[in-house]
Short mmCIF file of C-alpha atoms and ligand atoms in Angstrom, two decimals:
data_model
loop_
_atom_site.label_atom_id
_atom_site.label_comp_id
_atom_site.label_asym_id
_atom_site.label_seq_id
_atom_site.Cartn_x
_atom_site.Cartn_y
_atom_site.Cartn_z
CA UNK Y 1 116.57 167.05 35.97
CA UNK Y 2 113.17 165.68 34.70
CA UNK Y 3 114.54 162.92 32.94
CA UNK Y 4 116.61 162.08 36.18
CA UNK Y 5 113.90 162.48 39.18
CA UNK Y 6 111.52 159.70 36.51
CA UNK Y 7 114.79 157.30 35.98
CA UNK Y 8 115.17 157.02 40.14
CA UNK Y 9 111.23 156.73 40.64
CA UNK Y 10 111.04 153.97 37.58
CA UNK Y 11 114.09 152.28 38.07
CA UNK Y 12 113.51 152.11 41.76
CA UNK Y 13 116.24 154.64 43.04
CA UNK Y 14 114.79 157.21 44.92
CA UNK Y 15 110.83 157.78 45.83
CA UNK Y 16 108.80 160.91 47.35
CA UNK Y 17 108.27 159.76 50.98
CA UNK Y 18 105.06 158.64 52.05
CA UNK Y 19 103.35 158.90 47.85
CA UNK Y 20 100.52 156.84 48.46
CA UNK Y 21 99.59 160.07 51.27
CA UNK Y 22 100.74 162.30 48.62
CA UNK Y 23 104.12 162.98 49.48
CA UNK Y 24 105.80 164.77 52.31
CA UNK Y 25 108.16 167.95 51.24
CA UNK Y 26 112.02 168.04 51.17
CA UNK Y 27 112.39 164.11 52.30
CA UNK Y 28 112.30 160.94 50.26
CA UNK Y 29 113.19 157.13 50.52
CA UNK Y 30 116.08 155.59 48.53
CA UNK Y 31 114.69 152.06 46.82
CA UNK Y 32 116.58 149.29 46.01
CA UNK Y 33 119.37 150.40 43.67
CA UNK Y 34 119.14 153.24 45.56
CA UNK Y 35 119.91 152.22 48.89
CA UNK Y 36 122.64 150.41 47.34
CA UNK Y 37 124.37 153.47 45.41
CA UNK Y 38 124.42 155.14 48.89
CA UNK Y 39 125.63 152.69 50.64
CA UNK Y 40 128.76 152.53 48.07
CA UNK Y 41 129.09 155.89 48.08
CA UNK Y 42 129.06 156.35 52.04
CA UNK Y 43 131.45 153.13 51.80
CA UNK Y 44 133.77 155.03 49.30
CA UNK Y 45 133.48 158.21 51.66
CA UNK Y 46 134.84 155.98 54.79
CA UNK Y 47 137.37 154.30 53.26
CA UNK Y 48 138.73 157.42 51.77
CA UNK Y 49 138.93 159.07 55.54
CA UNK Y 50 139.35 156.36 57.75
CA UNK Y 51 140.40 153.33 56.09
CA UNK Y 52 143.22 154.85 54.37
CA UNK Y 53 144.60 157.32 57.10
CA UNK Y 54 146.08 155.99 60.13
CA UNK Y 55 145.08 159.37 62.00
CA UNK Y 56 141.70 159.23 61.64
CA UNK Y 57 139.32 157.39 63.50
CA UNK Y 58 135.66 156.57 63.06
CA UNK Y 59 132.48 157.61 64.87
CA UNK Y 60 128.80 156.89 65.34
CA UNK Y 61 127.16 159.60 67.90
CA UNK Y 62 123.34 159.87 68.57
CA UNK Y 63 121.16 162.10 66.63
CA UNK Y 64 119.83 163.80 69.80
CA UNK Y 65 122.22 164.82 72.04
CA UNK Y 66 121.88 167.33 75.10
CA UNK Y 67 119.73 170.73 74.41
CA UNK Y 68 123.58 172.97 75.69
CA UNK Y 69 124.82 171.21 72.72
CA UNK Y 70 122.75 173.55 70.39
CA UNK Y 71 123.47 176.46 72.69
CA UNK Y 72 127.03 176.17 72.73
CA UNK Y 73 127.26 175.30 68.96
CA UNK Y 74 125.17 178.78 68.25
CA UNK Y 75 121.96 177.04 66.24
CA UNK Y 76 119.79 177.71 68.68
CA UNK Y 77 120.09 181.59 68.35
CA UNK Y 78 121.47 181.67 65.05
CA UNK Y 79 120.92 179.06 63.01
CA UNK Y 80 118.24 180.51 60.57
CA UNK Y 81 117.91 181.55 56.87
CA UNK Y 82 116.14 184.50 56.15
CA UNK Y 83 112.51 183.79 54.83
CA UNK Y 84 109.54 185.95 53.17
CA UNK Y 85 105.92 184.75 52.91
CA UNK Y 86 103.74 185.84 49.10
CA UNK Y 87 101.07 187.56 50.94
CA UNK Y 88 98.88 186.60 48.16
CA UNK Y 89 99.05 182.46 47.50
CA UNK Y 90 101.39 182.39 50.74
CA UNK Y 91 104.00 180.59 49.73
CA UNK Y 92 107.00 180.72 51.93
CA UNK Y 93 110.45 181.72 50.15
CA UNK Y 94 114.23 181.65 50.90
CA UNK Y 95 115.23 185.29 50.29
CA UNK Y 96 118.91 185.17 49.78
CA UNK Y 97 118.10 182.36 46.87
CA UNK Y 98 115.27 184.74 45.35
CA UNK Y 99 117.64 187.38 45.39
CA UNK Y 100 120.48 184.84 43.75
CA UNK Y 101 118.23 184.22 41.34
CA UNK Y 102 117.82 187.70 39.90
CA UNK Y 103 121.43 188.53 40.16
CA UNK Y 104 121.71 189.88 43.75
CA UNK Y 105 124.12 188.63 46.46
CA UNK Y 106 122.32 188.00 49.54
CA UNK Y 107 123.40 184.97 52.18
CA UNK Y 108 121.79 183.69 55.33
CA UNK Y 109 124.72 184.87 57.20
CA UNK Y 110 123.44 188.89 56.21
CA UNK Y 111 121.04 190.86 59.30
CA UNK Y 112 117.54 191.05 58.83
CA UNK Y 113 117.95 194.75 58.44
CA UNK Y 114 120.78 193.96 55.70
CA UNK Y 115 118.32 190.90 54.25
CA UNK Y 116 115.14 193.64 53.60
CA UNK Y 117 117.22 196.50 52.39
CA UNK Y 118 118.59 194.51 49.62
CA UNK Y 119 114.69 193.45 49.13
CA UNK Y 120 113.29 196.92 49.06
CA UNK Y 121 116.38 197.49 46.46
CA UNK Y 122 115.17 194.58 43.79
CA UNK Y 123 111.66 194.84 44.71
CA UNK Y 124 110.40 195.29 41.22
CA UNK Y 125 112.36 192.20 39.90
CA UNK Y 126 111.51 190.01 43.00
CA UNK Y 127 108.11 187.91 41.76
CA UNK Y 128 106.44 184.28 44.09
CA UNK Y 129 107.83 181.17 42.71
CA UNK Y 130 104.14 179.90 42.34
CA UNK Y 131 101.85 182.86 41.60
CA UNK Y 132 104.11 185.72 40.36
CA UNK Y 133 102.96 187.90 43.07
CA UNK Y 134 105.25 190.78 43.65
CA UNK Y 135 103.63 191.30 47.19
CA UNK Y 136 106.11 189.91 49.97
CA UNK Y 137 105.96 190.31 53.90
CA UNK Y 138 109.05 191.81 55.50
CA UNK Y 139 111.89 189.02 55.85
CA UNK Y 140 112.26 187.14 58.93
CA UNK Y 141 114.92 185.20 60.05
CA UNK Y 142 113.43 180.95 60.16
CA UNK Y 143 115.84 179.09 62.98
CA UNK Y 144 116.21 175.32 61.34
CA UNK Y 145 116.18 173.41 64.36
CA UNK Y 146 114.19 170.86 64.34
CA UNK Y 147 112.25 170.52 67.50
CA UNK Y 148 111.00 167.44 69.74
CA UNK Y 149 109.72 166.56 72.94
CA UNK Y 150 112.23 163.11 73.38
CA UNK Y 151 112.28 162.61 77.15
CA UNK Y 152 109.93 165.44 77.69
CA UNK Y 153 106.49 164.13 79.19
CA UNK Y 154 104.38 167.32 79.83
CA UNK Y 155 102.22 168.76 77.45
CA UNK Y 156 104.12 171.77 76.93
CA UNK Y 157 107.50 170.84 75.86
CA UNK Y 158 108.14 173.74 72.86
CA UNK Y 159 109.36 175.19 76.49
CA UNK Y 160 112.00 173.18 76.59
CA UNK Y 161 112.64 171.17 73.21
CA UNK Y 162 115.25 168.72 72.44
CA UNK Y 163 116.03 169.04 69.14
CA UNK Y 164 116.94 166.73 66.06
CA UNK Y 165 120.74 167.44 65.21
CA UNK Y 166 121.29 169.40 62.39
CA UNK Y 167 124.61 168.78 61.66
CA UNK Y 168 126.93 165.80 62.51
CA UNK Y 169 129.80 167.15 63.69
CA UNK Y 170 128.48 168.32 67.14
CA UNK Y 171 128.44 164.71 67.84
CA UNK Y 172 132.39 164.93 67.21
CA UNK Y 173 133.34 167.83 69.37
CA UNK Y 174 131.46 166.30 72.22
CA UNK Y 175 133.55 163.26 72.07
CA UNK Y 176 136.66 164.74 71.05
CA UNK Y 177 138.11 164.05 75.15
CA UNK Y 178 136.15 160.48 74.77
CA UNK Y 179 138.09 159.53 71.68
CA UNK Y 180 141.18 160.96 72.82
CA UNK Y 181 141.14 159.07 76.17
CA UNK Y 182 140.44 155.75 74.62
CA UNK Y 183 142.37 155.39 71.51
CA UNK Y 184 146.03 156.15 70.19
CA UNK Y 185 145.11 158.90 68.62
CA UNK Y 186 147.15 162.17 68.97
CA UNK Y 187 146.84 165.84 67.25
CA UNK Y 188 146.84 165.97 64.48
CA UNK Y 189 144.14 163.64 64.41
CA UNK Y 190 140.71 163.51 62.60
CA UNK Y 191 137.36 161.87 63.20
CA UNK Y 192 134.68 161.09 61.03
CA UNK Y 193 131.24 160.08 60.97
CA UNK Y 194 128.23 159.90 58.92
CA UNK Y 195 124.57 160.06 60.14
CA UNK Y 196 121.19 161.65 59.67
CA UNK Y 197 120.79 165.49 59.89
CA UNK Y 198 117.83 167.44 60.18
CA UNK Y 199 116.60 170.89 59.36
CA UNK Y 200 113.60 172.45 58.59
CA UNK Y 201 114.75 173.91 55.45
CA UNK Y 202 112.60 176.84 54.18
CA UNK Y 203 112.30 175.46 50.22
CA UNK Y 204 110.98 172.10 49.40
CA UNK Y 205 112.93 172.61 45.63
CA UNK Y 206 115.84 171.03 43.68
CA UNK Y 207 114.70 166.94 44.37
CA UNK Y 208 117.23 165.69 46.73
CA UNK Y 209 119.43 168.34 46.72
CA UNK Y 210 117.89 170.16 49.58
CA UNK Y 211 116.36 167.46 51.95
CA UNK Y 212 114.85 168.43 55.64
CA UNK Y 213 116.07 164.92 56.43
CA UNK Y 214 119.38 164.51 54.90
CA UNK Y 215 122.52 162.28 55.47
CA UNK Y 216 126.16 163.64 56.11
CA UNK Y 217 129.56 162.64 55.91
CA UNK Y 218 131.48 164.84 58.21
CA UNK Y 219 135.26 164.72 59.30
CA UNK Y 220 136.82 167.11 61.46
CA UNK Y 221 140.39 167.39 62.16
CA UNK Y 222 142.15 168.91 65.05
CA UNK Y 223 145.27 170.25 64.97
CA UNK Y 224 148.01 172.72 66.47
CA UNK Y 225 146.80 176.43 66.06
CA UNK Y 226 149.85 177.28 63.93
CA UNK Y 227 149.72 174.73 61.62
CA UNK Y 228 145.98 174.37 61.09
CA UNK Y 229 146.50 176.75 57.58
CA UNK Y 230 148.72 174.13 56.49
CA UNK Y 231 146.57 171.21 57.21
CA UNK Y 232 143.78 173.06 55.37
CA UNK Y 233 145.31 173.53 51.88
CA UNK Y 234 146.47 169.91 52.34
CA UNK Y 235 142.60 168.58 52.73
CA UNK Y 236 141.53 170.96 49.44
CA UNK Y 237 143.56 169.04 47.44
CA UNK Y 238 142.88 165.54 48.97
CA UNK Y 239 138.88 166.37 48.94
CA UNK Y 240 139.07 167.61 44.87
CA UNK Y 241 141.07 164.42 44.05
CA UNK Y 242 138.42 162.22 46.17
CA UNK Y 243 135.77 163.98 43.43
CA UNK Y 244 137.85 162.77 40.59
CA UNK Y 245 138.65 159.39 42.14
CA UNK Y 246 134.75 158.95 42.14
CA UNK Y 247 134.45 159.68 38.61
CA UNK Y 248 133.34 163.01 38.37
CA UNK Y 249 134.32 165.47 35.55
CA UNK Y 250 137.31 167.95 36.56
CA UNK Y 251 135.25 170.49 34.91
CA UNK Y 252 131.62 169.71 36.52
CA UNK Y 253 134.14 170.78 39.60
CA UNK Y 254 134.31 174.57 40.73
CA UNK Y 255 135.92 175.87 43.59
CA UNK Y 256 133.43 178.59 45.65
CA UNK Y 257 135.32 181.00 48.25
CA UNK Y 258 132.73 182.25 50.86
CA UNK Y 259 133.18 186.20 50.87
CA UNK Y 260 131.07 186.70 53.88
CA UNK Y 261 132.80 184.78 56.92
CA UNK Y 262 131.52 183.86 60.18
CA UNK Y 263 133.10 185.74 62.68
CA UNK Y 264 135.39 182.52 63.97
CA UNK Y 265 136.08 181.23 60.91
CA UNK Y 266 139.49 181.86 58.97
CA UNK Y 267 138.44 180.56 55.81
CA UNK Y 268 135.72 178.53 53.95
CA UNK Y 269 135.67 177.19 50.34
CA UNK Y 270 133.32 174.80 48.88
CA UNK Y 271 133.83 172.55 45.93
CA UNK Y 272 130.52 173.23 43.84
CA UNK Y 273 129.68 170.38 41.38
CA UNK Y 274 127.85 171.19 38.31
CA UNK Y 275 124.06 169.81 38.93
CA UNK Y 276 120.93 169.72 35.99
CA UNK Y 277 120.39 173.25 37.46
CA UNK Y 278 123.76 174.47 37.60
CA UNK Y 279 126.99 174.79 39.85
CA UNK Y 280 126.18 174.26 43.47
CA UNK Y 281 127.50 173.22 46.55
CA UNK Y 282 128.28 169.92 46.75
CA UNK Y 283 131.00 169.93 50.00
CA UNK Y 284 132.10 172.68 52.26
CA UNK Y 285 135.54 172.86 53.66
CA UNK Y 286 135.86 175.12 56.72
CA UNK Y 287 138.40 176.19 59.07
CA UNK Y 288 136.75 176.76 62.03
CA UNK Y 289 139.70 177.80 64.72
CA UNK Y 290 138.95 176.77 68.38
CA UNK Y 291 135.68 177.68 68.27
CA UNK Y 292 133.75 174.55 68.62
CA UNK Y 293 135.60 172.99 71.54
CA UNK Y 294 136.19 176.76 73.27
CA UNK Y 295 132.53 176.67 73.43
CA UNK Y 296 131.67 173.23 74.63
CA UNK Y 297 134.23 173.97 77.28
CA UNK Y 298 132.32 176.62 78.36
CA UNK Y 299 128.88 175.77 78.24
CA UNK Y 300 129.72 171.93 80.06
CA UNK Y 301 132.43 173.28 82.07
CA UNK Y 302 134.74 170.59 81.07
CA UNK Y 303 138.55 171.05 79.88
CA UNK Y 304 138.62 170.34 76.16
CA UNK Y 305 142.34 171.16 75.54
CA UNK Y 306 145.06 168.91 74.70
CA UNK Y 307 148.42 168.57 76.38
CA UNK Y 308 151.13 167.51 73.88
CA UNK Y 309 153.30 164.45 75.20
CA UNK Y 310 156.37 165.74 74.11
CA UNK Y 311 156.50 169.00 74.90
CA UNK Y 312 153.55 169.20 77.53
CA UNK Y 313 152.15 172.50 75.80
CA UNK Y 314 148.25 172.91 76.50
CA UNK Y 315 146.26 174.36 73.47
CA UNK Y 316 142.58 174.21 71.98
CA UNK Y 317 142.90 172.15 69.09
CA UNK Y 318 141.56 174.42 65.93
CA UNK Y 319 139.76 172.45 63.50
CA UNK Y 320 139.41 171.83 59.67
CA UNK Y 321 136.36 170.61 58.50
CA UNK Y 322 135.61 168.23 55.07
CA UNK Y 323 131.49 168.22 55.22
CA UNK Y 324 129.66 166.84 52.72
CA UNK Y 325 125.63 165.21 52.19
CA UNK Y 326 125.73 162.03 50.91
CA UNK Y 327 122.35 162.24 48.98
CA UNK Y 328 124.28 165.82 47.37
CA UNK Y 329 126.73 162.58 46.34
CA UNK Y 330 124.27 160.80 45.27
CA UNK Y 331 122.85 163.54 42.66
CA UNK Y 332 126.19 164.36 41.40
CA UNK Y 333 127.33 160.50 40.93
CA UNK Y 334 124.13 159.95 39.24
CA UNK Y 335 123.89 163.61 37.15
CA UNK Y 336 127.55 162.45 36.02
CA UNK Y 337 126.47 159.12 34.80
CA UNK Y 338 123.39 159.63 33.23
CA UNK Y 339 124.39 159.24 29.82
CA UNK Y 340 121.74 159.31 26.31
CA UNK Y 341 123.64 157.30 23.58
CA UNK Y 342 122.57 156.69 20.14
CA UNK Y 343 123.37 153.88 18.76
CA UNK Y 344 124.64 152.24 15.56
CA UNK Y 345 121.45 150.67 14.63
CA UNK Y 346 119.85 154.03 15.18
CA UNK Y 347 117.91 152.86 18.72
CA UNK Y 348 118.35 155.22 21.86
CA UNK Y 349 119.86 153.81 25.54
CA UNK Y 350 120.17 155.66 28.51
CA UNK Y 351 122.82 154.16 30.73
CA UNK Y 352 124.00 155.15 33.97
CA UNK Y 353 127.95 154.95 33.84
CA UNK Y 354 128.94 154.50 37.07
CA UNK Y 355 132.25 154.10 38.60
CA UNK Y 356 132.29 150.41 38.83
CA UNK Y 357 132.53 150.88 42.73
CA UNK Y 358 129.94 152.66 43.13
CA UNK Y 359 127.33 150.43 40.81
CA UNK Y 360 124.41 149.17 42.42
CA UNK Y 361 124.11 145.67 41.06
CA UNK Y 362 127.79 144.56 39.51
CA UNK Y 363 126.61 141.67 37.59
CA UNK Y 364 123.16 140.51 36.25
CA UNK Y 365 122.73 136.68 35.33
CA UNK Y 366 120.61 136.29 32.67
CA UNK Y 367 119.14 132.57 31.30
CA UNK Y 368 118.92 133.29 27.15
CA UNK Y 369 115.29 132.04 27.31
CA UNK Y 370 113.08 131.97 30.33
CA UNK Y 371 111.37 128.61 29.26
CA UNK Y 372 114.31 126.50 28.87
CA UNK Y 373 114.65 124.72 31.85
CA UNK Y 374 118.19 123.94 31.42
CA UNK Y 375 119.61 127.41 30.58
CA UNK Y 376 117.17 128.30 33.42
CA UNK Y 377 118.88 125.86 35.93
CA UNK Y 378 122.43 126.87 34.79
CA UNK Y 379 121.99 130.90 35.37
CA UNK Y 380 120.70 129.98 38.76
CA UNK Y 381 123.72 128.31 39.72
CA UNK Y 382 125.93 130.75 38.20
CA UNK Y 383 124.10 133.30 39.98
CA UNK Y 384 124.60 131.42 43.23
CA UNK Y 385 128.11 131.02 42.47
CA UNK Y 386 128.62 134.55 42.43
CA UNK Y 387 126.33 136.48 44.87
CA UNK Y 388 128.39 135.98 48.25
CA UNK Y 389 131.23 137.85 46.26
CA UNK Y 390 129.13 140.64 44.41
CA UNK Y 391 126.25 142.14 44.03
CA UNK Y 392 124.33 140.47 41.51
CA UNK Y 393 120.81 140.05 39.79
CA UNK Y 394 119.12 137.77 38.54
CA UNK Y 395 116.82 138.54 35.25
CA UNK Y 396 114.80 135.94 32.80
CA UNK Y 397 112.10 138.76 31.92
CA UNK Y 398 111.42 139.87 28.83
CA UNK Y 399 113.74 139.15 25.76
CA UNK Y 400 117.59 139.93 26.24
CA UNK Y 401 117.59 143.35 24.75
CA UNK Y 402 115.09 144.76 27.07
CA UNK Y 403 116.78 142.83 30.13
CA UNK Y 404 120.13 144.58 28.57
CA UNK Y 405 118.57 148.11 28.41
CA UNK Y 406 117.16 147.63 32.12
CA UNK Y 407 120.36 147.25 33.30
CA UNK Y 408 122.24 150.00 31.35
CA UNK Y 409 119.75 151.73 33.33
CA UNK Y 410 120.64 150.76 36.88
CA UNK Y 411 124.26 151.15 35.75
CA UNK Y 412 124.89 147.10 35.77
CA UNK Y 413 128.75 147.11 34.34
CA UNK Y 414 128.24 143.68 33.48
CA UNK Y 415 125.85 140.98 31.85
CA UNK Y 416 125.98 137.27 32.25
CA UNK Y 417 124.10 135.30 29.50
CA UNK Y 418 124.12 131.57 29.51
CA UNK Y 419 122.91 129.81 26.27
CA UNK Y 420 122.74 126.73 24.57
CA UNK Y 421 126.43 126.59 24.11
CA UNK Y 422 127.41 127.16 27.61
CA UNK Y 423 125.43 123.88 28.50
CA UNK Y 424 126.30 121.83 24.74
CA UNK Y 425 129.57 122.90 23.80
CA UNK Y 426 132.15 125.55 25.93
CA UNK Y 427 130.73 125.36 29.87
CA UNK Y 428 131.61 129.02 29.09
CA UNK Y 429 129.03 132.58 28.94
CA UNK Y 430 128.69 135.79 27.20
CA UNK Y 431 129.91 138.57 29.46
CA UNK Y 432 129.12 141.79 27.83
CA UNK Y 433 130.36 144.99 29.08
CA UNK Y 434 127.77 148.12 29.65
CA UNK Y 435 129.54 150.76 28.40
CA UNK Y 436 131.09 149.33 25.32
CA UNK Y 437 128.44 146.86 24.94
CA UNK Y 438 131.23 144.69 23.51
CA UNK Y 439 130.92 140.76 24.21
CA UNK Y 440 133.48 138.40 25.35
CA UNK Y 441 132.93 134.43 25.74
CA UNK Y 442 134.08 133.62 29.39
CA UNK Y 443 134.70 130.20 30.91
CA UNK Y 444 132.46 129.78 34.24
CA UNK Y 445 135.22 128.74 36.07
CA UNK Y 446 137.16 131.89 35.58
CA UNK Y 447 133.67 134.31 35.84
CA UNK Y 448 134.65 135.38 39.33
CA UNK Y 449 137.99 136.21 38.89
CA UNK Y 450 137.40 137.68 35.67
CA UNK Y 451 134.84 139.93 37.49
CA UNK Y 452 137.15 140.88 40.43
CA UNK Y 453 140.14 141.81 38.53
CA UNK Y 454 137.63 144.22 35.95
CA UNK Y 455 135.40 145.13 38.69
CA UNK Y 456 138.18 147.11 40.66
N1 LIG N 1 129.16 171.04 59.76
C1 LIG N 1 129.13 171.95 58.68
C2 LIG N 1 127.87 171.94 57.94
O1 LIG N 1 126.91 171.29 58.31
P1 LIG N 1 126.76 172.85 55.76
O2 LIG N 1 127.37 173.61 54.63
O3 LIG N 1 125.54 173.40 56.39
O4 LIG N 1 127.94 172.70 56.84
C3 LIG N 1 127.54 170.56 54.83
O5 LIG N 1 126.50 171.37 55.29
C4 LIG N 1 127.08 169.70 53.66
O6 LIG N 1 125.91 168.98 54.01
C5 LIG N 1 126.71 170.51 52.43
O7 LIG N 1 127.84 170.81 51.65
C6 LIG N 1 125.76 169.55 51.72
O8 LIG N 1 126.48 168.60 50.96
C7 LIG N 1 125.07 168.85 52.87
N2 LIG N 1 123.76 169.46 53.15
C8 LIG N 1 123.52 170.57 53.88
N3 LIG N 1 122.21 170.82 53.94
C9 LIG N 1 121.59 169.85 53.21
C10 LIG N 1 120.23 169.57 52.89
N4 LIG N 1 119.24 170.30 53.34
N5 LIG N 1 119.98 168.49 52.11
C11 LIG N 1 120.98 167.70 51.65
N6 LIG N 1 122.27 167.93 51.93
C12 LIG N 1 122.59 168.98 52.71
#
C-alpha cells in the first residue's frame, strides 16, 4: 500500500487535498494521470450499462436535492455507523471495524445496545488505533449526513439543514416517473448515473478506499415484483464478468453475502476485491423490493407505480441495485497493475499494467536526443499526428531509458522513438511495447492504425 499511495503522489495520480495546508482527512484530488484513469474507468463503467443495453438509460441528478428526500430514503434517522471516542488521546473509532479487526462480527446495521454488548465482551482485546489505550466511551451511533445551509439564509440553519447526498441513487428514484414519462423506456428498465457522494465517514484510514467525498457509479433497475429474483442473479453474473473484462484477477474476486439484512431488503451480496490490505468491498449488489419508490410515494404524495401497457396491471416496481465507487475502481485497477519486475540485465521496473482501455496516456512520442533539432521536429509532428486520436505524451527528458521507465510507470502501453533512421533511411519508428518491452520498426504512415487495431 506504501509503495502505491508514493507511485500516485510521484507520478502525479492521486494527491492529499489541500497538502500545502497540511491535508484534509478522507478526501484527495486525482492529478493528471489520475484524472485520466478515472475518467476511463467511469467511461468503461457507462458503456458497460448504458451503451451496451438498450434498457438502460443514463442520468445526471443534482447533488442536493430536497431535505424529504433523506427522510423518505431513511438517512436522516438511520444512516449512522456506530462510533467510540479513546478517552485518553481521543481519537474517534469505527466500532464494528475495531471489532472486525480482532475477530468479532459487528456491522453498522447492529443497535447501540447490540454494538456495546459485543464491546464490553472483547473489551480486553479492544486497544486505540493511535495510543493503545484500552479506555473507550460507550458507542454511539454517528448519522453520515453531511449537512449544509444551501438556500438557507438565517444564522441558524443546523435547524433545518439541506444535506450533501450521500448516495446517488436517490437522485434515480426521484426521477424514476420523469424518465419514464419522457423516454421509451418500459419495466424492466434500468438507469444509471455517476456523481459525487458525501459522508462524513467516521475513519480517515485505507487512502482512497474510504473517502468523505467519494464518486459513485450507481444503476438501479426496476422490474416486475415476481421476477425481480431473476433479474438479480442475472446482474451477479454480468457485474463479476465486468471485473474480469477490466482486467482484474478471478481470484483477487470474492463474493461477500450480507448475513444481517435490512429489514426491506431480500438479498445483498458484494463482490469484494482483494486490496494491499486484504479482501474488501469493492461493489454491492442489492435487492431492495419496493422500498425506495413506496417511500417517495409517501413522503411527496405522488403515484410512483407503473401501469403495464399490455396488460394494464399497476405495481411498485422492486429494484436491483449494481453500486459501486469509482475511486474503490480506481484502487483495485491500479493494486492489479502494479507490477515489480526484474529484469534480464538484473535492473528493477515497476510498471503499471493496465488494461489498455483504461491507460492514462496510450502513446508517448519520444525524439532519441533532445538536442537534435531534426529528430526534435519529427516527434513533434508525429505527436501532432496522433493526439486528436489518442491520448498521447510527449517526452525529450532525460535519456531514453529513464523516459521508458517513467512511462512503465504511468502504465504508457506504448513508446514512440524517432531516430536518425526514421529521418535518413525508413520514414519509419521504434514502437516498443510496455509489457514485453519488445521493439518493432513501424512505418509512420501506418502508426495510427497500428495503434488502433493493438490499442483495443
Ligand atoms: N446505494 C447503495 C449504496 O450507496 P454502499 O454500499 O453504501 O451502497 C456503494 O455504497 C459503493 O460505493 C461501495 O461498494 C463502494 O464502492 C462505494 N463507497 C461507499 N462508501 C465509500 C467511501 N466512503 N469512499 C469511497 N467509496 C465508497
Amino acid at each position: 500500500m506504501e509503495k502505491i499511495i508514493s507511485l500516485c503522489k510521484r507520478r502525479g495520480f492521486v494527491f492529499p487535498s489541500s497538502e500545502i495546508y497540511g491535508g484534509f482527512a478522507a478526501v484527495y484530488d486525482y492529478g493528471s494521470y489520475g484524472v485520466e484513469l478515472v475518467n476511463n474507468i467511469k467511461a468503461a463503467w457507462w458503456k458497460a450499462m448504458v451503451q451496451e443495453n438498450e434498457n438502460i438509460v443514463g442520468l445526471d441528478s443534482s447533488i442536493f436535492m430536497h431535505p424529504k428526500v433523506w427522510e423518505a430514503s431513511g438517512h436522516v434517522s438511520g444512516f449512522s455507523d456506530p462510533l467510540i471516542e479513546c478517552k485518553k488521546c481521543h481519537a474517534r473509532l469505527r466500532v464494528d471495524h475495531v471489532l472486525e479487526e480482532v475477530g468479532v462480527f459487528a456491522d453498522e446495521k447492529m443497535s447501540e445496545e447490540e454494538i456495546n454488548k459485543l464491546l464490553q465482551e472483547n473489551k480486553d482485546k479492544i486497544e486505540c488505533v493511535k495510543c493503545k489505550s484500552k479506555d473507550f466511551t460507550e458507542a454511539k451511533k454517528f448519522n453520515l449526513l453531511v449537512q449544509s445551509n444551501l438556500g438557507n439564509f438565517t444564522g441558524d440553519w443546523t435547524k433545518e439543514p439541506t444535506y450533501l447526498r450521500g448516495e446517488t441513487c436517490q437522485g434515480i428514484y426521484v426521477n424514476f416517473k420523469n424518465v419514464l414519462d419522457s423516454s421509451r423506456v418500459k419495466v424492466p428498465f434500468g438507469i444509471a448515473q455517476i456523481g459525487k457522494a458525501f459522508r462524513n465517514e467516521i475513519t480517515a484510514r485505507q487512502f482512497i478506499f474510504r473517502k468523505r467525498e467519494f464518486e459513485q457509479m450507481e444503476m438501479q433497475i426496476f422490474v416486475k415484483p415476481g421476477e425481480a429474483m431473476e433479474t438479480y442473479e442475472e446482474w451477479r453474473k454480468i457485474r463479476w464478468q465486468y471485473y474480469l473484462d477490466l482486467g482484474i484477477k478471478e481470484e483477487n474476486l470474492k463474493w461477500h453475502q450480507h448475513e444481517n439484512l435490512v429489514f426491506y431488503a431480500k438479498a445483498a451480496w458484494d463482490i469484494e476485491y482483494n486490496f494491499p490490505f486484504g479482501f474488501k468491498e469493492l461493489e454491492g449488489l442489492h435487492y431492495r423490493t419496493d422500498h425506495d419508490l413506496t417511500q417517495h410515494g409517501k413522503f411527496s404524495g405522488k403515484d410512483l407505480s407503473y401501469q403495464d401497457p399490455k396488460t394494464n396491471e399497476k405495481y411498485i416496481p422492486h429494484v436491483v441495485e449494481a453500486s459501486v465507487g469509482a475511486d474503490r475502481t480506481f484502487l483495485a485497477v491500479l493494486t492489479e497493475a502494479y507490477t515489480e519486475e526484474k529484469l534480464e540485465d538484473g535492473s528493477e521496473r515497476v510498471v503499471l499494467k493496465f488494461p489498455k482501455k483504461l491507460a492514462p496516456i496510450k502513446a508517448a512520442i519520444f525524439p532519441l536526443l533532445k538536442n537534435k533539432p531534426e529528430l526534435v521536429e519529427k516527434a513533434k509532428e508525429v505527436y501532432n499526428s496522433l493526439k486528436s486520436d489518442f491520448m498521447c505524451e510527449f517526452d525529450d527528458n532525460g535519456n531514453i531509458g529513464k523516459r521508458y521507465r517513467r512511462q512503465d510507470e504511468i502504465g504508457t502501453p506504448y513508446c514512440v522513438t524517432v531516430d536518425f533512421e526514421t529521418i535518413e533511411d525508413d520514414n519509419a519508428v521504434t514502437v516498443r511495447d510496455r509489457d514485453t518491452m519488445e521493439q518493432k520498426r513501424v512505418k509512420i504512415d501506418e502508426l495510427k492504425d497500428y495503434l488502433t487495431l493493438n490499442l483495443k
